[in-house]
XYZ file of C-alpha atoms in Angstrom:
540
model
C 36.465 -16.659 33.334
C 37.980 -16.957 36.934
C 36.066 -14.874 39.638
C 37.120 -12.777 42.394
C 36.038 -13.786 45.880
C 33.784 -10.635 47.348
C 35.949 -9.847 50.074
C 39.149 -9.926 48.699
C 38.160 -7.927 45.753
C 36.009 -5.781 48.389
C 39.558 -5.002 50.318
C 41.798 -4.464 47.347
C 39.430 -1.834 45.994
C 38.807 -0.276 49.095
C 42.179 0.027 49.886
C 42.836 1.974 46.477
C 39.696 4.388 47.113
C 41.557 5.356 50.547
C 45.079 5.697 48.773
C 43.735 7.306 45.593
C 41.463 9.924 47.987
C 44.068 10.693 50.344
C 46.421 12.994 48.714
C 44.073 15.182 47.525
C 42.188 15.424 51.279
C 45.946 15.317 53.159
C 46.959 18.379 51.100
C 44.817 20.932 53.059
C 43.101 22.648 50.352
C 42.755 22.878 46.843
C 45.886 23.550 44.489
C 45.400 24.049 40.976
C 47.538 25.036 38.206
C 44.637 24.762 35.597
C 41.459 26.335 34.160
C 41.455 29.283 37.062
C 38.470 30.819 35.063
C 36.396 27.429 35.290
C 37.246 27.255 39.305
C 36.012 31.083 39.653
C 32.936 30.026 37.741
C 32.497 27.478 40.493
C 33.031 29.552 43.470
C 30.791 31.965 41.956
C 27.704 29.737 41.931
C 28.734 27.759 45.046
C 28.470 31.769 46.369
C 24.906 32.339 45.248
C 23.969 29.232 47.049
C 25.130 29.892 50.294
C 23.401 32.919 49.975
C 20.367 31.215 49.769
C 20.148 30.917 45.457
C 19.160 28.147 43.798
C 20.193 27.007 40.482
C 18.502 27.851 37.489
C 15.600 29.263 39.669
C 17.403 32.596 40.644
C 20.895 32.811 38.491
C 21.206 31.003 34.659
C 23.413 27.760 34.236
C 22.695 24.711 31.984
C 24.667 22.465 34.404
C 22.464 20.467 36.251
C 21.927 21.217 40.178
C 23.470 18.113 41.034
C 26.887 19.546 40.143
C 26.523 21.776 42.508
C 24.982 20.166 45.358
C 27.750 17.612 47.191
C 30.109 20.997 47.453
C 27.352 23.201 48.751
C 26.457 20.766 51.442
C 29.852 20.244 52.706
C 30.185 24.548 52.410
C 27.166 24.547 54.646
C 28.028 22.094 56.789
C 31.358 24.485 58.028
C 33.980 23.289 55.319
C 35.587 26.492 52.786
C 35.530 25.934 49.340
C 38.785 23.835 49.042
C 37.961 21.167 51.068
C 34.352 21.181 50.575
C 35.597 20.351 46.855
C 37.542 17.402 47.708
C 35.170 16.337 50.400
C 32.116 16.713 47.452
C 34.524 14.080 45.313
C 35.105 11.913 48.427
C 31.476 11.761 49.033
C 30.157 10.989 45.101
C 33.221 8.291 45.291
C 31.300 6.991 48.059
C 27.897 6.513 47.459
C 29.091 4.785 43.831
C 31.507 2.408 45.663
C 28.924 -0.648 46.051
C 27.268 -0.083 42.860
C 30.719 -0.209 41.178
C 31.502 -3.468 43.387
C 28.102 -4.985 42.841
C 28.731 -4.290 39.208
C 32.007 -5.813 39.029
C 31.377 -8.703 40.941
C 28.324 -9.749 39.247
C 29.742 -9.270 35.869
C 33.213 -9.066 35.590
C 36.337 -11.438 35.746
C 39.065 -10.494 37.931
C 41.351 -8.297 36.107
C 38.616 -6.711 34.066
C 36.528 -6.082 37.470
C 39.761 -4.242 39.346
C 40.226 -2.308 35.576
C 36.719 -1.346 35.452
C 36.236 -0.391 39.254
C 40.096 1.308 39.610
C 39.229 3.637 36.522
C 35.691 4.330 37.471
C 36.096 5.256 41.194
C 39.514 7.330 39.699
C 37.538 9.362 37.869
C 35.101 10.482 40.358
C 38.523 11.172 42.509
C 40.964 12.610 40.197
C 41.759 16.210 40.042
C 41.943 16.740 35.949
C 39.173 16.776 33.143
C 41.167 15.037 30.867
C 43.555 15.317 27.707
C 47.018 14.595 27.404
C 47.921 18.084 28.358
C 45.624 19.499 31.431
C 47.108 20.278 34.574
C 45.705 20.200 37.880
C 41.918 21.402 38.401
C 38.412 20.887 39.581
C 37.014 22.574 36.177
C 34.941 19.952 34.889
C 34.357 17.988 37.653
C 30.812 17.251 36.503
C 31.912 15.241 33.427
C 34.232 12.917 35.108
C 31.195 12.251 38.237
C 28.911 11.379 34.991
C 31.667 9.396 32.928
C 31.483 7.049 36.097
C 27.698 7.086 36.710
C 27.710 5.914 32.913
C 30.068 3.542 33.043
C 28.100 1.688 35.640
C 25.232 1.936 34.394
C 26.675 0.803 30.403
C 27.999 -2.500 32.664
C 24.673 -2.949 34.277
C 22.610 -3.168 31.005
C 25.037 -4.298 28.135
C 27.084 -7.306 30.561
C 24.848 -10.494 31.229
C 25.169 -11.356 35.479
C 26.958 -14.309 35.466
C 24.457 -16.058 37.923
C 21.581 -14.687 39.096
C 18.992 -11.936 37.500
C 17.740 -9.333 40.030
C 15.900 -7.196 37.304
C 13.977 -4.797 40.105
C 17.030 -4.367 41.887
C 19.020 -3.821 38.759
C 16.438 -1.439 37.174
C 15.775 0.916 39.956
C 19.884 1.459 40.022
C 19.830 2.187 36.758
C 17.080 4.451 36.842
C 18.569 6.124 40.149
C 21.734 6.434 37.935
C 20.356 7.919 34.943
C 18.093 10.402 36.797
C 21.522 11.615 38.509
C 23.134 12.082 34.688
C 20.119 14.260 34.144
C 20.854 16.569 37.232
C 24.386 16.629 36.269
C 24.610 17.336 32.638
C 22.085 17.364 30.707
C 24.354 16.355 27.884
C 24.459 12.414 28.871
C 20.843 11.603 29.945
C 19.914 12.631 26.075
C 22.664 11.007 24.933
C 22.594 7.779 27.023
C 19.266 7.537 28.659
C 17.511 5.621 25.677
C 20.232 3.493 24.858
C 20.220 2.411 28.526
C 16.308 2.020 28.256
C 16.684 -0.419 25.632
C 19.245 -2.228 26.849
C 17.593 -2.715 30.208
C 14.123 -3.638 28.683
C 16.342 -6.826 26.777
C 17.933 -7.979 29.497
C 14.876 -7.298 32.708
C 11.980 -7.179 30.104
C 9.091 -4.887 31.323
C 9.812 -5.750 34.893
C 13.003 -4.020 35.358
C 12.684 -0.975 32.793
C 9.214 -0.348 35.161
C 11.777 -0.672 38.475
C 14.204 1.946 36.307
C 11.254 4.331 35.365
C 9.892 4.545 38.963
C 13.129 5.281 40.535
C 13.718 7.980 38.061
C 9.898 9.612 39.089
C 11.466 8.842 42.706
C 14.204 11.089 42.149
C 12.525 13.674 40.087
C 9.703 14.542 42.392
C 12.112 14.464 45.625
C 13.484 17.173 43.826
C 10.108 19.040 42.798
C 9.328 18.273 46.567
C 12.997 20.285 47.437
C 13.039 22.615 45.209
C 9.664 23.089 43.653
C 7.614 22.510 40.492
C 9.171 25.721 38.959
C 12.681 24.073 39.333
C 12.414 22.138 35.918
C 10.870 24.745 34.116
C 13.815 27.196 34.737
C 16.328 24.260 34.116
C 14.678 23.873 30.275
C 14.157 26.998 30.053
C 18.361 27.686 30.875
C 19.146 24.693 28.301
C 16.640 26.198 25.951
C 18.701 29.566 25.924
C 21.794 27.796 25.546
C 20.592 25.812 22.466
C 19.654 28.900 20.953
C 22.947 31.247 21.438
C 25.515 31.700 19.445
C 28.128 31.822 22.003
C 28.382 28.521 23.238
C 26.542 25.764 20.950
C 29.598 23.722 21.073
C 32.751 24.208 23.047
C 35.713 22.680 20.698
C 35.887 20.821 17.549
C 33.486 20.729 15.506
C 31.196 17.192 15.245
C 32.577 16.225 11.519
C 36.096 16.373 12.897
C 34.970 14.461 16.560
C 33.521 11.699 14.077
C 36.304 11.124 11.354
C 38.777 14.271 11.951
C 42.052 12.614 12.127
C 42.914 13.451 15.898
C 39.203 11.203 16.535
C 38.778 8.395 13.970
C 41.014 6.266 15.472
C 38.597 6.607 18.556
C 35.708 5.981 16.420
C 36.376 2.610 14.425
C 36.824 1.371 17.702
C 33.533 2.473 18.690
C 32.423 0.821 15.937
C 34.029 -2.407 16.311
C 32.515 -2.486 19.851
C 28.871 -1.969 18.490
C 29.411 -4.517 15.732
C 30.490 -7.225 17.950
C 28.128 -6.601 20.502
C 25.838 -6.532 17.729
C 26.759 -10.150 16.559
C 26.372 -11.654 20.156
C 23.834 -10.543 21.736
C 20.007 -10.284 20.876
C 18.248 -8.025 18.656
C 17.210 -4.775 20.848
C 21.148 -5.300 23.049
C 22.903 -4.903 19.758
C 20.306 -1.725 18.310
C 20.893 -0.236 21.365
C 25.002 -0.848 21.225
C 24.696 0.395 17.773
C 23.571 3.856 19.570
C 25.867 3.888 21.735
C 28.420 5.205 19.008
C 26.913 8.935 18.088
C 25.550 9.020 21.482
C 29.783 8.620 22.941
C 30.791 10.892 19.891
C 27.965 13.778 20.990
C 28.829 13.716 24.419
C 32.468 14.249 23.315
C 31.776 16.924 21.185
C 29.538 18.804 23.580
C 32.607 18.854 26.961
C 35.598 21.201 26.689
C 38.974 19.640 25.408
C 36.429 17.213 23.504
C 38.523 13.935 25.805
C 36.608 10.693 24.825
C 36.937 9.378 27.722
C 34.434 6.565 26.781
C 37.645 4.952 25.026
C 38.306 3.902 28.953
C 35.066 1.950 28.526
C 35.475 0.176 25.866
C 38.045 -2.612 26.976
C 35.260 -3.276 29.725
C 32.458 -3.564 27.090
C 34.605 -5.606 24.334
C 36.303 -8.119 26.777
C 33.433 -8.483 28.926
C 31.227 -9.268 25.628
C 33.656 -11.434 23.634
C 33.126 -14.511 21.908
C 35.070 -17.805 22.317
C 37.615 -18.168 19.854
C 36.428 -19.845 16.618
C 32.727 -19.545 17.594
C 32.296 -15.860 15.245
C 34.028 -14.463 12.825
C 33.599 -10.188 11.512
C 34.321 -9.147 8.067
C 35.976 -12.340 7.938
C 38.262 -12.269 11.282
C 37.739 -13.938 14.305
C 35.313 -11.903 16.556
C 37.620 -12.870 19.559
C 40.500 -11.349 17.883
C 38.735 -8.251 17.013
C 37.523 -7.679 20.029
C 41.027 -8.373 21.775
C 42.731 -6.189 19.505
C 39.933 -3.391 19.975
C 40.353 -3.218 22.985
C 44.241 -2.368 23.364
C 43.115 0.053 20.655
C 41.288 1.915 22.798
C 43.226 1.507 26.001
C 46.417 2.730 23.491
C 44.113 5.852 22.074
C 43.167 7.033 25.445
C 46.465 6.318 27.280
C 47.820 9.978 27.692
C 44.549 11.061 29.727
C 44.411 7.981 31.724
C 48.233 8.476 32.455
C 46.884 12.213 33.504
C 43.892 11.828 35.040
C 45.764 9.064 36.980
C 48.262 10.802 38.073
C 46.646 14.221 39.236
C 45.880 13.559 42.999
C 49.695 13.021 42.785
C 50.562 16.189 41.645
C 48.658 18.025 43.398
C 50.056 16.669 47.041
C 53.733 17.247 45.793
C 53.407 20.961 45.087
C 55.620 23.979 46.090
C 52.842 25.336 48.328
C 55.079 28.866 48.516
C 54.373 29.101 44.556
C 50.701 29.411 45.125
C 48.013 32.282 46.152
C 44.489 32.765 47.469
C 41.997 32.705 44.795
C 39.777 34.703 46.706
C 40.395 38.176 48.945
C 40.561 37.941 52.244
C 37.660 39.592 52.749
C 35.532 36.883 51.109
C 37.066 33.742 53.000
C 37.799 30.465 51.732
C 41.590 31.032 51.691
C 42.318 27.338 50.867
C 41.558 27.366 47.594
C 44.801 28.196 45.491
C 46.354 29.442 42.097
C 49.698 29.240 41.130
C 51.445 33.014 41.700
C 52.729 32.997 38.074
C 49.619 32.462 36.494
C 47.636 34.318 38.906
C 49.593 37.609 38.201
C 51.297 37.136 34.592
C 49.605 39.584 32.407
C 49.824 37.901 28.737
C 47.074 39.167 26.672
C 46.759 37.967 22.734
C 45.674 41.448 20.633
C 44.692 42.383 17.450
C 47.650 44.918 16.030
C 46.230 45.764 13.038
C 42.505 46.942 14.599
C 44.859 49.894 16.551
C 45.527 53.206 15.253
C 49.145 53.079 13.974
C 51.263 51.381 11.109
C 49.579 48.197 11.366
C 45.814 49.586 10.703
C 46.360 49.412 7.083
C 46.834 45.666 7.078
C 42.990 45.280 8.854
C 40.845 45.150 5.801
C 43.037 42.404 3.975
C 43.197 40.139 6.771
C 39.175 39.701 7.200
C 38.362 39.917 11.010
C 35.087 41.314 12.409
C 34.894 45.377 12.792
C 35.866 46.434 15.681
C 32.520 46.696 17.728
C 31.734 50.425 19.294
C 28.986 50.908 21.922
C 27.757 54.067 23.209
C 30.590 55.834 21.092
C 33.370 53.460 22.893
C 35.795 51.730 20.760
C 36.788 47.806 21.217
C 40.214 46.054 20.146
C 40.297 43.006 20.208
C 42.099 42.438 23.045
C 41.960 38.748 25.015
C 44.112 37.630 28.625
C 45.355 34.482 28.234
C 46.660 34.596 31.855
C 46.614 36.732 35.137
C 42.720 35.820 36.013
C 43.558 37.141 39.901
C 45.071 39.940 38.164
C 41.899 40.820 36.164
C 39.838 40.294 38.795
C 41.252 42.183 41.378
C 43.055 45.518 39.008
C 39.066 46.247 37.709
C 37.585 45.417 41.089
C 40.161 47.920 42.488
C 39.106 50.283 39.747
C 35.186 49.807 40.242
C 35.649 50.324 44.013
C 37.038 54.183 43.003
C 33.710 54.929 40.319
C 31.437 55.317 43.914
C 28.674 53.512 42.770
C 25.726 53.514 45.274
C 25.612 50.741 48.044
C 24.247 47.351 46.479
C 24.591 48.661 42.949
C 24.410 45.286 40.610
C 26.745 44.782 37.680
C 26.253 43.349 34.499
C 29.472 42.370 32.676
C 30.020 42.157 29.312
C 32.309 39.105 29.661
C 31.951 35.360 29.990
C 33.455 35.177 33.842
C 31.299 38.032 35.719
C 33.324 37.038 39.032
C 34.004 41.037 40.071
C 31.979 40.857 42.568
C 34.634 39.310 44.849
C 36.953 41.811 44.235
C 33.908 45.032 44.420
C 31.738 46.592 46.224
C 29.145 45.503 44.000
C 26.170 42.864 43.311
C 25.073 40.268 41.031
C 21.713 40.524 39.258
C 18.979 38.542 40.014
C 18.668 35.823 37.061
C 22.659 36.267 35.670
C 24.625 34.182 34.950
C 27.694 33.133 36.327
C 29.264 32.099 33.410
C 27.724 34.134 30.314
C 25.653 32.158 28.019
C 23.318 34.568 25.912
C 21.065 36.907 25.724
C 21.511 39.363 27.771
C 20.379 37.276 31.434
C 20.269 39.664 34.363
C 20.148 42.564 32.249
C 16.402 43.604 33.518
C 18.006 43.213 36.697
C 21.111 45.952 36.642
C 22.099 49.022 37.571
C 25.406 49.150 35.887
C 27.178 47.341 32.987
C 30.662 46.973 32.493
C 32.836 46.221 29.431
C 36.533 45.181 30.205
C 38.987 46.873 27.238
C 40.760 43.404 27.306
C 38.611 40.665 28.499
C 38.991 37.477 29.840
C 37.187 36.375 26.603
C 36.755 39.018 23.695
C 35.026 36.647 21.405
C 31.719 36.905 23.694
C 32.387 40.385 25.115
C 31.976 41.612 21.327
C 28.739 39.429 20.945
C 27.221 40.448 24.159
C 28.030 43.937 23.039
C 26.211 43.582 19.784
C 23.366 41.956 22.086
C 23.251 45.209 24.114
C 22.873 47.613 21.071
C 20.369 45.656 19.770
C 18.471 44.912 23.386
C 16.599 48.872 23.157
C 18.012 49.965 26.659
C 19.285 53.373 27.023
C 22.704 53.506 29.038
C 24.978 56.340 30.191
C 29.184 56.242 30.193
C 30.107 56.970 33.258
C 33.406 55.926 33.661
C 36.347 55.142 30.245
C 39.493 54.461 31.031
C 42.435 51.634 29.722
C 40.527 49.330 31.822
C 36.908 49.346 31.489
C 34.158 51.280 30.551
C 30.823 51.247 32.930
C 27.958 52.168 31.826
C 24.805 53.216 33.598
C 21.358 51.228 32.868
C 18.507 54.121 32.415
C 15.014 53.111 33.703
């Protein structure tokens, strides 16, 4: 295969990191038309931190503290939210530029290398999690930084260097890499951390998995060192409580339908095609471990929201990289070339729409209507450069259940088979669900708890997934919440009040956080019912 001279292929890429970076950082701030819910989420936790929180230690998230970090740094270093955002992209772009150009240049021919680096540095830039459909956001962020960290590393161990072998080099990357999947989501390192392992012990031997292991203790006990030993206790103690809800054990389709549903198995022959011709060239442990790398791909899609495999923009790099010569193999009687060729285009066709939106998101998000967009945030609160679209900010569409009301559609409740309508403390819940207006919400019950006179520093529990009132209230957070609500009951020792929105921003978990709350043994006392909310005082 022809190679690309370092410094050409150096300059090409760095020129598209610049272009691909700048629209986003030229903008001014952060415009998103997307997943407003997700982005309040975020400024949430980024606000515990500059408050002096730290994940998992004094509010609840499974996400791993890395997520968090690269924005919170740039927040404290004098940037608002927005920017610091962008800035947090810019900065994990970065620090993964030489690996990516190492691992292209070592590896790769030339229009496989500019593939492999142009969609791996894009999605550590872009400005949309995915799907053919997804406007744009920063929700998600997280799984596009660790689609890139594992596309790296998935080059590193699975593609032969073309020259020379630098397996201590190679293996403390790799470790680096996969300790940073395992302070970003918790989700890949299972998935991907053995099947890395195994690949790396075929192709360093003992030598480089030891290099990968002692980077990874590296990493891990800077971070006890930061943060302290009780750090990864809370952090498996927050994935443990996750694992064991009922309100969020997956967040989409279900793992039958990721694996052969008809929207996926397209996706998943070619998985399979990779693993079996990786499995027919290369040694014994290489092709076990390629083998794995099919449920592991298929769980981490199943586990992330819009369930994008956007591991199909891997496999060209893996298949073309790996091929055999024509006429040296055949598969199931085909030439393995073939397969591999046509595999490939397979996956690049499957994944197309994403790539087309991912691609294009920085792009859409400089050539906005600026006049059509809003603060997310009050003035009073700062960071007035991150922005939601007016419309959605303010359009009160809410999906309701008709036939859990009192009136002529009541009679039609006990035929259809929905849940009872939950009632706590005597209070009666519709189902009742926004499915737009997030400012809106925010800002009509903050507006509303600002008028109950609740004593100075009073904290709020809500019985919601976004507890983001805080913004928009003179109120608190409780010590251990969560941010965005996973199960039981977190914070709730910690409360003064709790508050149940009459429509909420998701009724599904409102109703099982209420069913939580009657079980939990607490006393509590209505203080306030009106169309909006009900708030409820926690007796000691």
């Amino acid at each position: 295969m022809s190679r690309l001279e370092p410094f050409l292929f150096t300059v090409i890429f760095a020129l598209f990191a610049v272009a691909y970076a700048a629209p986003s950082w030229l903008a001014g701030g952060l415009y998103l038309d997307t997943h407003e819910g997700d982005s309040y989420h975020l400024l949430d936790i980024l606000t515990h931190m500059s408050r002096g929180d730290s994940p998992h230690l004094d509010f609840m998230t499974p996400l791993g503290a890395l997520s968090f970090w690269p924005i919170h740094w740039f927040m404290q270093a004098g940037q608002s939210a927005g920017m610091a955002m962008i800035c947090a992209q810019i900065l994990v772009a970065a620090c993964l530029f030489p690996i990516i150009v190492y691992a292209a240049l070592t590896r790769l021919s030339r229009g496989l290398g500019l593939y492999f680096a142009m969609v791996t540095l894009g999605l550590t830039l872009a400005l949309s999690y995915g799907t053919a459909h997804s406007g744009v956001g920063i929700s998600m962020h997280y799984n596009r930084w660790a689609w890139s960290i594992t596309f790296i590393v998935l080059v590193l161990v699975f593609v032969p260097a073309k020259k020379f072998q630098r397996p201590v080099l190679e293996g403390f990357v790799v470790g680096g890499l996969i300790a940073a999947l395992a302070l970003l989501k918790i989700t890949y390192f299972v998935a991907l951390a053995p099947v890395a392992g195994l690949a790396l012990w075929q192709m360093h031997g003992a030598k480089g998995l030891y290099a990968g292991v002692a980077c990874g203790a590296l990493v891990a006990g800077c971070v006890t060192v930061l943060e302290g030993p009780a750090f990864w206790l809370a952090y498996l103690n927050d994935l443990r409580l996750v694992a064991n809800n009922d309100i969020r054990p997956f967040v989409g389709t279900t793992f039958d339908q990721i694996m052969a549903g008809p929207s996926f198995v397209g996706g998943t022959l070619v998985a399979l095609a990779a693993a079996l011709v990786i499995r027919a060239t290369q040694p014994t442990v290489a092709g076990i471990a390629a083998l794995l790398l099919v449920p592991g791909f298929l769980y981490i899609t199943y586990q992330n929201f819009g369930n994008d495999p956007q591991w199909l923009l891997f496999m060209p790099v893996l298949l073309l990289a790996l091929r055999p010569e024509i006429g040296v193999l055949k598969l199931f009687g085909m030439d393995a070339h073939r397969v591999a060729m046509v595999s490939a285009i397979a996956a690049l066709a499957l994944i197309f729409p994403s790539l087309f939106n991912v691609a294009l998101s920085p792009i859409k998000h400089a050539s906005f209507d600026k006049t059509r967009f809003i603060p997310m945030l009050p003035e009073t609160v700062g960071h007035q450069d991150i922005f939601i679209r007016r419309d959605r900010a303010y359009m009160m569409t809410a999906q309701i259940y008709r036939d859990q009301e009192d009136g002529p559609w009541a009679q039609y409740e006990a035929q259809v088979g929905r849940s009872p309508v939950p009632y706590f403390e005597g209070v009666r819940f519709p189902y009742c669900e926004w499915r737009a207006g997030s400012r809106a919400l925010l800002e009509t019950l903050g507006d509303d708890l600002s008028k109950a006179d609740l004593p100075k520093g009073s904290r709020l529990f809500t019985a919601d997934l976004l507890a983001a009132y805080w913004f928009f209230a003179p109120v608190a957070p409780p010590q251990g919440g969560a941010p965005w609500y996973y199960g039981q009951l977190s914070g709730l020792d910690n409360t003064d009040y709790v508050m149940v929105p009459k429509c909420a921003f998701t009724a599904g978990v409102r109703n099982v956080i209420l069913g939580e709350l009657s079980q939990s043994g607490q006393r509590f006392t209505l203080v306030r019912d009106n169309d909006l909310l009900a708030l409820f005082r926690v007796e000691r």
